[in-house]
Amino acid sequence: KAGVTQTPRYLIKTRGQQVTLSCSPISGHRSVSWYQQTPGQGLQFLFEYFSETQRNKGNFPGRFSGRQFSNSRSEMNVSTLELGDSALYLCASSQGGAKNIQYFGAGTRLSVL
Amino acid sequence: GNSVTQMEGPVTLSEEAFLTINCTYTATGYPSLFWYVQYPGEGLQLLLKATKADDKGSNKGFEATYRKETTSFHLEKGSVQVSDSAVYFCALSDNQFYFGTGTSLTVIP
């Protein structure tokens, strides 16, 4: 079974731009969660989608948004990028929901210049 | 609210040394507890889990016991190898996952 796939692996953007990250979950998994990982803050939960609906949301500004498609693939969008958005963005999928075992992708490394 | 606190790193050990990484949690309900490991350039991988009090999770020589009375889930390994060098994350799940800040482990030959 293929694992969680995140694309692209690396991105370089400038302040003010927007960016879209993609995540393909493990086949059969309906829940996709997104996390931001930074050296200072560790892993912070962004949001979780289950069957195309956002079920949980972390404490991030509205510039961070996401969606999930009918095939469970998910995208995350960050608008009006700030320098502080530079981070590793991790996607995780699970069968039953965000409280079940999370299977992580390798992440997208975003650098904002 | 829910939170996880794990010991600060980095931790450096010689091969075959005993490893303990402390983890304590705060939770309002009855969470499941996890240890994840992250190797350089990769995402997190599940190392072990425990779903209720007194459960012991184990995998690849690593162990952790869910202690409700001390709200702890310390990770232990009797004899570490160079290949165990990674960052270790303690986590709890309630309606979502809460991760600790991670502990970097380096094992030297």
PDB file of C-alpha atoms in Angstrom:
ATOM      1  CA  LYS A   1       0.000   0.000   0.000  1.00  0.00           C
ATOM      2  CA  ALA A   2       1.385   3.404  -0.914  1.00  0.00           C
ATOM      3  CA  GLY A   3       2.030   5.772   1.957  1.00  0.00           C
ATOM      4  CA  VAL A   4       1.020   9.389   2.371  1.00  0.00           C
ATOM      5  CA  THR A   5       2.361  11.489  -0.494  1.00  0.00           C
ATOM      6  CA  GLN A   6       2.993  15.186  -0.222  1.00  0.00           C
ATOM      7  CA  THR A   7       3.896  17.461  -3.101  1.00  0.00           C
ATOM      8  CA  PRO A   8       5.966  19.395  -3.680  1.00  0.00           C
ATOM      9  CA  ARG A   9       8.773  18.463  -1.296  1.00  0.00           C
ATOM     10  CA  TYR A  10      10.318  21.919  -1.364  1.00  0.00           C
ATOM     11  CA  LEU A  11       8.982  25.369  -2.099  1.00  0.00           C
ATOM     12  CA  ILE A  12      10.500  28.818  -2.078  1.00  0.00           C
ATOM     13  CA  LYS A  13       8.160  31.793  -2.069  1.00  0.00           C
ATOM     14  CA  THR A  14       8.389  35.486  -1.294  1.00  0.00           C
ATOM     15  CA  ARG A  15       6.395  37.481   1.222  1.00  0.00           C
ATOM     16  CA  GLY A  16       2.895  38.319   0.102  1.00  0.00           C
ATOM     17  CA  GLN A  17       2.565  35.392  -2.274  1.00  0.00           C
ATOM     18  CA  GLN A  18       0.241  32.479  -1.754  1.00  0.00           C
ATOM     19  CA  VAL A  19       0.992  28.780  -1.862  1.00  0.00           C
ATOM     20  CA  THR A  20      -0.912  25.512  -2.244  1.00  0.00           C
ATOM     21  CA  LEU A  21       0.348  22.228  -0.848  1.00  0.00           C
ATOM     22  CA  SER A  22      -1.051  18.845  -1.763  1.00  0.00           C
ATOM     23  CA  CYS A  23      -1.512  15.627   0.172  1.00  0.00           C
ATOM     24  CA  SER A  24      -2.638  12.217  -1.037  1.00  0.00           C
ATOM     25  CA  PRO A  25      -3.588   9.962   1.890  1.00  0.00           C
ATOM     26  CA  ILE A  26      -3.211   6.233   2.194  1.00  0.00           C
ATOM     27  CA  SER A  27      -5.847   4.464   0.140  1.00  0.00           C
ATOM     28  CA  GLY A  28      -8.991   3.978   2.231  1.00  0.00           C
ATOM     29  CA  HIS A  29      -8.153   6.686   4.752  1.00  0.00           C
ATOM     30  CA  ARG A  30     -10.821   9.357   4.975  1.00  0.00           C
ATOM     31  CA  SER A  31      -9.212  11.665   7.501  1.00  0.00           C
ATOM     32  CA  VAL A  32      -6.422  14.069   6.622  1.00  0.00           C
ATOM     33  CA  SER A  33      -4.765  16.337   9.170  1.00  0.00           C
ATOM     34  CA  TRP A  34      -2.234  19.088   8.595  1.00  0.00           C
ATOM     35  CA  TYR A  35       0.546  20.184  10.942  1.00  0.00           C
ATOM     36  CA  GLN A  36       3.133  22.924  10.929  1.00  0.00           C
ATOM     37  CA  GLN A  37       6.542  21.947  12.273  1.00  0.00           C
ATOM     38  CA  THR A  38       9.063  24.576  13.307  1.00  0.00           C
ATOM     39  CA  PRO A  39      12.162  24.295  15.516  1.00  0.00           C
ATOM     40  CA  GLY A  40      10.745  26.646  18.121  1.00  0.00           C
ATOM     41  CA  GLN A  41       7.124  25.489  18.279  1.00  0.00           C
ATOM     42  CA  GLY A  42       7.351  21.811  17.441  1.00  0.00           C
ATOM     43  CA  LEU A  43       4.299  20.323  15.711  1.00  0.00           C
ATOM     44  CA  GLN A  44       1.215  22.462  15.729  1.00  0.00           C
ATOM     45  CA  PHE A  45      -2.147  21.212  14.516  1.00  0.00           C
ATOM     46  CA  LEU A  46      -3.634  23.216  11.673  1.00  0.00           C
ATOM     47  CA  PHE A  47      -6.852  21.394  10.780  1.00  0.00           C
ATOM     48  CA  GLU A  48      -8.437  18.057  10.043  1.00  0.00           C
ATOM     49  CA  TYR A  49     -10.701  17.061   7.198  1.00  0.00           C
ATOM     50  CA  PHE A  50     -12.926  14.031   7.147  1.00  0.00           C
ATOM     51  CA  SER A  51     -15.117  13.152   4.183  1.00  0.00           C
ATOM     52  CA  GLU A  52     -14.630  16.611   2.668  1.00  0.00           C
ATOM     53  CA  THR A  53     -15.658  18.438   5.873  1.00  0.00           C
ATOM     54  CA  GLN A  54     -13.402  20.323   8.237  1.00  0.00           C
ATOM     55  CA  ARG A  55     -13.889  18.701  11.636  1.00  0.00           C
ATOM     56  CA  ASN A  56     -11.245  20.357  13.757  1.00  0.00           C
ATOM     57  CA  LYS A  57      -9.225  23.509  13.499  1.00  0.00           C
ATOM     58  CA  GLY A  58      -6.151  24.652  15.354  1.00  0.00           C
ATOM     59  CA  ASN A  59      -5.252  28.138  16.405  1.00  0.00           C
ATOM     60  CA  PHE A  60      -3.984  29.590  13.144  1.00  0.00           C
ATOM     61  CA  PRO A  61      -5.074  32.742  11.301  1.00  0.00           C
ATOM     62  CA  GLY A  62      -7.556  32.643   8.467  1.00  0.00           C
ATOM     63  CA  ARG A  63      -4.711  32.916   5.943  1.00  0.00           C
ATOM     64  CA  PHE A  64      -4.368  29.169   6.428  1.00  0.00           C
ATOM     65  CA  SER A  65      -7.129  27.201   4.771  1.00  0.00           C
ATOM     66  CA  GLY A  66      -7.684  23.774   3.366  1.00  0.00           C
ATOM     67  CA  ARG A  67     -10.044  21.523   1.557  1.00  0.00           C
ATOM     68  CA  GLN A  68     -10.573  17.871   0.859  1.00  0.00           C
ATOM     69  CA  PHE A  69     -11.799  16.301  -2.331  1.00  0.00           C
ATOM     70  CA  SER A  70     -14.117  13.349  -2.822  1.00  0.00           C
ATOM     71  CA  ASN A  71     -11.119  11.024  -3.323  1.00  0.00           C
ATOM     72  CA  SER A  72      -9.802  12.141   0.112  1.00  0.00           C
ATOM     73  CA  ARG A  73      -6.893  14.064  -1.372  1.00  0.00           C
ATOM     74  CA  SER A  74      -6.383  17.321   0.461  1.00  0.00           C
ATOM     75  CA  GLU A  75      -4.871  20.700  -0.268  1.00  0.00           C
ATOM     76  CA  MET A  76      -3.688  23.370   2.090  1.00  0.00           C
ATOM     77  CA  ASN A  77      -3.464  26.998   1.074  1.00  0.00           C
ATOM     78  CA  VAL A  78      -1.593  29.819   2.726  1.00  0.00           C
ATOM     79  CA  SER A  79      -2.312  33.315   1.453  1.00  0.00           C
ATOM     80  CA  THR A  80      -0.302  36.491   1.948  1.00  0.00           C
ATOM     81  CA  LEU A  81       2.788  34.615   3.073  1.00  0.00           C
ATOM     82  CA  GLU A  82       4.847  35.933   5.966  1.00  0.00           C
ATOM     83  CA  LEU A  83       8.461  35.141   6.878  1.00  0.00           C
ATOM     84  CA  GLY A  84       7.182  33.283   9.941  1.00  0.00           C
ATOM     85  CA  ASP A  85       5.316  30.808   7.735  1.00  0.00           C
ATOM     86  CA  SER A  86       8.618  29.169   6.831  1.00  0.00           C
ATOM     87  CA  ALA A  87       8.263  25.644   8.174  1.00  0.00           C
ATOM     88  CA  LEU A  88       7.888  21.984   7.377  1.00  0.00           C
ATOM     89  CA  TYR A  89       4.236  21.258   6.667  1.00  0.00           C
ATOM     90  CA  LEU A  90       3.233  17.711   7.434  1.00  0.00           C
ATOM     91  CA  CYS A  91       0.142  15.895   6.336  1.00  0.00           C
ATOM     92  CA  ALA A  92      -1.149  12.814   8.117  1.00  0.00           C
ATOM     93  CA  SER A  93      -3.948  10.436   7.257  1.00  0.00           C
ATOM     94  CA  SER A  94      -5.911   8.020   9.386  1.00  0.00           C
ATOM     95  CA  GLN A  95      -8.800   5.651   8.967  1.00  0.00           C
ATOM     96  CA  GLY A  96     -11.271   6.811  11.559  1.00  0.00           C
ATOM     97  CA  GLY A  97     -10.329  10.336  12.377  1.00  0.00           C
ATOM     98  CA  ALA A  98      -7.745  12.584  13.996  1.00  0.00           C
ATOM     99  CA  LYS A  99      -7.673  10.590  17.233  1.00  0.00           C
ATOM    100  CA  ASN A 100      -6.651   7.401  15.477  1.00  0.00           C
ATOM    101  CA  ILE A 101      -3.097   6.486  14.507  1.00  0.00           C
ATOM    102  CA  GLN A 102      -1.722   9.136  12.205  1.00  0.00           C
ATOM    103  CA  TYR A 103       0.392   8.124   9.214  1.00  0.00           C
ATOM    104  CA  PHE A 104       2.612  10.944   8.081  1.00  0.00           C
ATOM    105  CA  GLY A 105       3.969  12.047   4.756  1.00  0.00           C
ATOM    106  CA  ALA A 106       7.536  13.297   4.360  1.00  0.00           C
ATOM    107  CA  GLY A 107       6.352  16.895   4.384  1.00  0.00           C
ATOM    108  CA  THR A 108       6.692  20.011   2.271  1.00  0.00           C
ATOM    109  CA  ARG A 109       9.508  22.350   3.269  1.00  0.00           C
ATOM    110  CA  LEU A 110       8.317  25.931   2.672  1.00  0.00           C
ATOM    111  CA  SER A 111      10.801  28.781   2.729  1.00  0.00           C
ATOM    112  CA  VAL A 112       9.461  32.329   2.612  1.00  0.00           C
ATOM    113  CA  LEU A 113      11.992  34.958   1.585  1.00  0.00           C
TER     114      LEU A 113
ATOM    115  CA  GLY B   1      -6.732  21.716  28.014  1.00  0.00           C
ATOM    116  CA  ASN B   2      -4.594  18.918  26.627  1.00  0.00           C
ATOM    117  CA  SER B   3      -0.833  19.176  26.430  1.00  0.00           C
ATOM    118  CA  VAL B   4       2.324  17.085  26.321  1.00  0.00           C
ATOM    119  CA  THR B   5       5.636  17.927  27.944  1.00  0.00           C
ATOM    120  CA  GLN B   6       8.751  15.972  27.111  1.00  0.00           C
ATOM    121  CA  MET B   7      12.320  16.315  28.243  1.00  0.00           C
ATOM    122  CA  GLU B   8      14.462  18.828  26.449  1.00  0.00           C
ATOM    123  CA  GLY B   9      17.229  17.614  24.250  1.00  0.00           C
ATOM    124  CA  PRO B  10      19.512  17.086  22.689  1.00  0.00           C
ATOM    125  CA  VAL B  11      20.476  13.760  24.198  1.00  0.00           C
ATOM    126  CA  THR B  12      23.785  12.138  23.288  1.00  0.00           C
ATOM    127  CA  LEU B  13      24.509   8.538  24.267  1.00  0.00           C
ATOM    128  CA  SER B  14      27.130   5.954  23.510  1.00  0.00           C
ATOM    129  CA  GLU B  15      26.084   2.814  21.690  1.00  0.00           C
ATOM    130  CA  GLU B  16      24.569   0.171  24.014  1.00  0.00           C
ATOM    131  CA  ALA B  17      23.689   2.758  26.677  1.00  0.00           C
ATOM    132  CA  PHE B  18      20.285   2.830  28.378  1.00  0.00           C
ATOM    133  CA  LEU B  19      17.815   5.404  27.086  1.00  0.00           C
ATOM    134  CA  THR B  20      15.019   7.191  28.916  1.00  0.00           C
ATOM    135  CA  ILE B  21      13.072  10.088  27.434  1.00  0.00           C
ATOM    136  CA  ASN B  22      10.556  11.527  29.868  1.00  0.00           C
ATOM    137  CA  CYS B  23       7.057  12.471  28.814  1.00  0.00           C
ATOM    138  CA  THR B  24       4.193  13.772  30.915  1.00  0.00           C
ATOM    139  CA  TYR B  25       0.776  14.819  29.789  1.00  0.00           C
ATOM    140  CA  THR B  26      -2.258  16.820  30.791  1.00  0.00           C
ATOM    141  CA  ALA B  27      -5.609  15.657  29.514  1.00  0.00           C
ATOM    142  CA  THR B  28      -9.221  16.243  30.356  1.00  0.00           C
ATOM    143  CA  GLY B  29     -10.412  12.835  29.193  1.00  0.00           C
ATOM    144  CA  TYR B  30      -8.897   9.394  28.687  1.00  0.00           C
ATOM    145  CA  PRO B  31      -6.496   9.822  25.804  1.00  0.00           C
ATOM    146  CA  SER B  32      -4.421   7.345  23.892  1.00  0.00           C
ATOM    147  CA  LEU B  33      -0.677   7.913  24.103  1.00  0.00           C
ATOM    148  CA  PHE B  34       1.932   7.543  21.379  1.00  0.00           C
ATOM    149  CA  TRP B  35       5.609   7.801  20.628  1.00  0.00           C
ATOM    150  CA  TYR B  36       6.581   8.829  17.133  1.00  0.00           C
ATOM    151  CA  VAL B  37      10.075   8.960  15.633  1.00  0.00           C
ATOM    152  CA  GLN B  38      11.351  11.272  12.893  1.00  0.00           C
ATOM    153  CA  TYR B  39      14.487  10.488  10.927  1.00  0.00           C
ATOM    154  CA  PRO B  40      16.253  13.274   9.016  1.00  0.00           C
ATOM    155  CA  GLY B  41      14.343  14.383   5.945  1.00  0.00           C
ATOM    156  CA  GLU B  42      11.340  12.220   6.715  1.00  0.00           C
ATOM    157  CA  GLY B  43       7.921  12.518   8.270  1.00  0.00           C
ATOM    158  CA  LEU B  44       6.968  11.028  11.600  1.00  0.00           C
ATOM    159  CA  GLN B  45       6.606   7.276  12.022  1.00  0.00           C
ATOM    160  CA  LEU B  46       4.629   5.588  14.751  1.00  0.00           C
ATOM    161  CA  LEU B  47       6.975   3.862  17.194  1.00  0.00           C
ATOM    162  CA  LEU B  48       4.519   2.552  19.776  1.00  0.00           C
ATOM    163  CA  LYS B  49       1.202   3.308  21.423  1.00  0.00           C
ATOM    164  CA  ALA B  50      -0.917   2.589  24.489  1.00  0.00           C
ATOM    165  CA  THR B  51      -4.632   3.133  24.673  1.00  0.00           C
ATOM    166  CA  LYS B  52      -5.446   2.803  28.370  1.00  0.00           C
ATOM    167  CA  ALA B  53      -3.888   2.994  31.814  1.00  0.00           C
ATOM    168  CA  ASP B  54      -1.199   0.385  32.600  1.00  0.00           C
ATOM    169  CA  ASP B  55      -0.911  -0.625  28.938  1.00  0.00           C
ATOM    170  CA  LYS B  56       2.659  -1.116  27.774  1.00  0.00           C
ATOM    171  CA  GLY B  57       3.517  -0.280  24.187  1.00  0.00           C
ATOM    172  CA  SER B  58       6.616  -1.846  22.680  1.00  0.00           C
ATOM    173  CA  ASN B  59       8.390  -1.967  19.344  1.00  0.00           C
ATOM    174  CA  LYS B  60      11.984  -2.448  18.121  1.00  0.00           C
ATOM    175  CA  GLY B  61      13.258  -2.736  21.713  1.00  0.00           C
ATOM    176  CA  PHE B  62      11.549   0.487  22.811  1.00  0.00           C
ATOM    177  CA  GLU B  63       8.955   0.413  25.584  1.00  0.00           C
ATOM    178  CA  ALA B  64       6.624   2.868  27.302  1.00  0.00           C
ATOM    179  CA  THR B  65       3.968   2.310  29.981  1.00  0.00           C
ATOM    180  CA  TYR B  66       0.814   4.414  30.305  1.00  0.00           C
ATOM    181  CA  ARG B  67       0.870   5.625  33.916  1.00  0.00           C
ATOM    182  CA  LYS B  68      -2.347   7.400  34.809  1.00  0.00           C
ATOM    183  CA  GLU B  69      -1.353   8.081  38.420  1.00  0.00           C
ATOM    184  CA  THR B  70       1.730  10.037  37.353  1.00  0.00           C
ATOM    185  CA  THR B  71       0.316  11.130  33.951  1.00  0.00           C
ATOM    186  CA  SER B  72       3.470   9.863  32.302  1.00  0.00           C
ATOM    187  CA  PHE B  73       4.514   7.814  29.279  1.00  0.00           C
ATOM    188  CA  HIS B  74       8.308   7.620  29.455  1.00  0.00           C
ATOM    189  CA  LEU B  75      10.167   6.016  26.553  1.00  0.00           C
ATOM    190  CA  GLU B  76      12.897   3.488  27.374  1.00  0.00           C
ATOM    191  CA  LYS B  77      15.330   1.273  25.528  1.00  0.00           C
ATOM    192  CA  GLY B  78      17.855  -0.989  27.151  1.00  0.00           C
ATOM    193  CA  SER B  79      20.617  -0.719  24.563  1.00  0.00           C
ATOM    194  CA  VAL B  80      20.603   1.988  21.913  1.00  0.00           C
ATOM    195  CA  GLN B  81      22.189   1.695  18.488  1.00  0.00           C
ATOM    196  CA  VAL B  82      23.591   4.308  16.125  1.00  0.00           C
ATOM    197  CA  SER B  83      20.553   3.726  13.920  1.00  0.00           C
ATOM    198  CA  ASP B  84      18.285   4.983  16.743  1.00  0.00           C
ATOM    199  CA  SER B  85      19.581   8.521  16.201  1.00  0.00           C
ATOM    200  CA  ALA B  86      16.461  10.559  15.436  1.00  0.00           C
ATOM    201  CA  VAL B  87      13.968  12.960  16.974  1.00  0.00           C
ATOM    202  CA  TYR B  88      11.348  11.384  19.256  1.00  0.00           C
ATOM    203  CA  PHE B  89       7.916  12.860  19.832  1.00  0.00           C
ATOM    204  CA  CYS B  90       5.488  11.999  22.578  1.00  0.00           C
ATOM    205  CA  ALA B  91       1.835  12.569  21.698  1.00  0.00           C
ATOM    206  CA  LEU B  92      -1.648  12.129  23.017  1.00  0.00           C
ATOM    207  CA  SER B  93      -4.896  11.881  21.119  1.00  0.00           C
ATOM    208  CA  ASP B  94      -8.259  12.995  22.367  1.00  0.00           C
ATOM    209  CA  ASN B  95     -10.337  14.502  19.587  1.00  0.00           C
ATOM    210  CA  GLN B  96      -7.104  15.493  17.893  1.00  0.00           C
ATOM    211  CA  PHE B  97      -3.394  14.883  18.321  1.00  0.00           C
ATOM    212  CA  TYR B  98      -1.210  16.922  20.644  1.00  0.00           C
ATOM    213  CA  PHE B  99       2.543  16.553  20.258  1.00  0.00           C
ATOM    214  CA  GLY B 100       5.445  17.334  22.517  1.00  0.00           C
ATOM    215  CA  THR B 101       8.263  19.490  21.171  1.00  0.00           C
ATOM    216  CA  GLY B 102      10.473  16.522  20.386  1.00  0.00           C
ATOM    217  CA  THR B 103      13.727  15.199  21.827  1.00  0.00           C
ATOM    218  CA  SER B 104      16.730  14.809  19.576  1.00  0.00           C
ATOM    219  CA  LEU B 105      18.787  11.681  20.236  1.00  0.00           C
ATOM    220  CA  THR B 106      22.286  11.110  18.882  1.00  0.00           C
ATOM    221  CA  VAL B 107      23.968   7.758  19.470  1.00  0.00           C
ATOM    222  CA  ILE B 108      27.722   7.678  18.972  1.00  0.00           C
ATOM    223  CA  PRO B 109      29.694   4.501  18.246  1.00  0.00           C
TER     224      PRO B 109
END
